[in-house]
Coordinates of C-alpha atoms in Angstrom, one line a residue:
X1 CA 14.7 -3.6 7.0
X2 CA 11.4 -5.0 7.3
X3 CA 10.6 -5.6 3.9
X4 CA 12.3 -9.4 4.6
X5 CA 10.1 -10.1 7.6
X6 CA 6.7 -8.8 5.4
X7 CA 7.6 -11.3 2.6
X8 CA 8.4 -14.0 5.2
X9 CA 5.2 -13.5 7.1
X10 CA 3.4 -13.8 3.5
X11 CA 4.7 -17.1 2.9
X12 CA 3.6 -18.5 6.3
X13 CA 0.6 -16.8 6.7
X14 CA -0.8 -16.3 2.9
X15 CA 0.3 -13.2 0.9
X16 CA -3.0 -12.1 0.5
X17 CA -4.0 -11.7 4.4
X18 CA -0.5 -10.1 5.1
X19 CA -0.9 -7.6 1.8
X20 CA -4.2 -7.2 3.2
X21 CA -3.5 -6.6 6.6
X22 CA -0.8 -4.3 5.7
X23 CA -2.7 -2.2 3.6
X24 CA -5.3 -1.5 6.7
X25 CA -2.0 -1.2 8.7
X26 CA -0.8 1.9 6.2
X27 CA -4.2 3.4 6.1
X28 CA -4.7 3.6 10.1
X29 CA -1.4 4.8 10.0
X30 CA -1.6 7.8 7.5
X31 CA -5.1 8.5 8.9
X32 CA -3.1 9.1 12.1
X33 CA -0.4 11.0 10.4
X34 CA -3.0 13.1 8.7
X35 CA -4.7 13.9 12.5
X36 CA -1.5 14.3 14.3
X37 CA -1.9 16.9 17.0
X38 CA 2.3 17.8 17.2
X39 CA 5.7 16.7 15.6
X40 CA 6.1 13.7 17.7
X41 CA 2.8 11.6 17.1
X42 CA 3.5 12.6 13.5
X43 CA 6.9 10.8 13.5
X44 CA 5.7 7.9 15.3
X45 CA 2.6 7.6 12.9
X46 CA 5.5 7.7 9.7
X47 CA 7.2 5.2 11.6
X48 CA 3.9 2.6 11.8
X49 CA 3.4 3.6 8.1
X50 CA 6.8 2.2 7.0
X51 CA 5.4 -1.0 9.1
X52 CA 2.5 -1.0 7.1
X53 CA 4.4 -1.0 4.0
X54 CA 6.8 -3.7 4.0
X55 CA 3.7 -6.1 5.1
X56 CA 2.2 -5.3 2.0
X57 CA 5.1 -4.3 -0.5
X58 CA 7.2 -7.7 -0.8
X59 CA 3.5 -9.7 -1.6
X60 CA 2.4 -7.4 -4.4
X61 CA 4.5 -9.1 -6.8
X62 CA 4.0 -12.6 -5.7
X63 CA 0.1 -12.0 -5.7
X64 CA 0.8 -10.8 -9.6
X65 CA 2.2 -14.1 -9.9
X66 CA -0.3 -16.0 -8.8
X67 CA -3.7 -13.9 -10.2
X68 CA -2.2 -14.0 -13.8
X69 CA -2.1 -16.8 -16.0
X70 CA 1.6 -17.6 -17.3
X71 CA 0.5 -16.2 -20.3
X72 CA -0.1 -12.9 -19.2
X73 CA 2.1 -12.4 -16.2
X74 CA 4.9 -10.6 -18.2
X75 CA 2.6 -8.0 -19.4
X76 CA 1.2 -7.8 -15.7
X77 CA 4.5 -7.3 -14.3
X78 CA 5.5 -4.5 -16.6
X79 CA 2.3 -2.8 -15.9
X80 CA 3.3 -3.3 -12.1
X81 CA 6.7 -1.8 -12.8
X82 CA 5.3 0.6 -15.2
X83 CA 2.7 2.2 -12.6
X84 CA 5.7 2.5 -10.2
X85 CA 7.5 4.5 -12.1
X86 CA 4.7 6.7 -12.6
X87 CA 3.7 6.8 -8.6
X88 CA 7.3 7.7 -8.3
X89 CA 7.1 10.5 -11.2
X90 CA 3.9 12.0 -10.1
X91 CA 3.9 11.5 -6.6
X92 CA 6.1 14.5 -5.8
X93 CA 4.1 17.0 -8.2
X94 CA 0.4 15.6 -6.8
X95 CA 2.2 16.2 -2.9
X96 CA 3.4 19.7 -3.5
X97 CA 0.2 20.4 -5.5
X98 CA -1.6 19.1 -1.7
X99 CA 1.0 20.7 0.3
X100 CA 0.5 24.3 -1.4
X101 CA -3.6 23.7 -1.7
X102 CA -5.8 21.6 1.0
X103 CA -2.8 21.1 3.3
X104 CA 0.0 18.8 4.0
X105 CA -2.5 16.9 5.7
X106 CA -4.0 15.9 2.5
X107 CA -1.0 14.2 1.4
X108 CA -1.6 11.5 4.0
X109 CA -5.8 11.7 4.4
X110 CA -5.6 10.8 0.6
X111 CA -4.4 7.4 1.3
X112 CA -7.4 6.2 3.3
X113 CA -9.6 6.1 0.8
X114 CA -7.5 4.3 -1.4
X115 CA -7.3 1.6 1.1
X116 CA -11.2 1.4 1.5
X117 CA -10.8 0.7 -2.2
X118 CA -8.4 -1.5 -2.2
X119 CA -9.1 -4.2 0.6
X120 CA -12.6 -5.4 -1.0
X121 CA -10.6 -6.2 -4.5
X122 CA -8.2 -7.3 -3.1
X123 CA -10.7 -9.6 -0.8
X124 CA -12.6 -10.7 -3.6
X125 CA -9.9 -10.9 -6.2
X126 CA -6.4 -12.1 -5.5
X127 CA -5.9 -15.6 -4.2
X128 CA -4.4 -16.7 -1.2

């Protein structure tokens, strides 16, 4: 439901600062899943995560429409769609695969570094 109000906050405020802002959102999130000391905290943390993803989920695309030239924005778009299909594929094999080895933990601890990765390109790279 509040995948509307992330897109809308992107057009005010600049997709690039709210798809940045919501990818440190999701990380401090899932770093706080990942550390949760009880059931509770846990569901409160996956509750802040889903925050954290529609700030940066509705911008993804627009920001694909405006790094690319017109050119090559159909190619980028299918790589976007492609890559979610795989996420989506593989996600559920590379979880159970965390769940069974390092811990469930894992599953959201994984994510943090990811996001260190991703707000400097994203920083540096995508336009406003």
């Amino acid at each position: 439901g509040l995948i509307l109000l992330g897109g809308s906050l992107g057009d005010r405020f600049g997709r690039r600062r709210v798809f940045v802002i919501g990818v440190v959102w999701f990380a401090a999130a899932s770093l706080l899943c990942g550390l949760a000391p009880n059931a509770g905290v846990l569901v409160a943390a996956r509750a802040l995560q889903g925050v954290g993803g529609a700030l940066l989920a509705p911008g993804s695309l627009a920001l694909i429409q405006a790094s690319f030239h017109p050119d090559d924005r159909a190619r980028a778009v299918g790589v976007w769609s492609g890559l979610g299909g795989v996420g989506a594929a593989v996600g559920p094999f590379l979880g159970g695969w965390l769940v069974d080895g390092p811990g469930w933990r894992w599953v959201f601890l994984l994510n943090v570094p990811l996001a260190v990765l991703c707000v400097p390109v994203a920083l540096r790279h995508v336009p406003e």
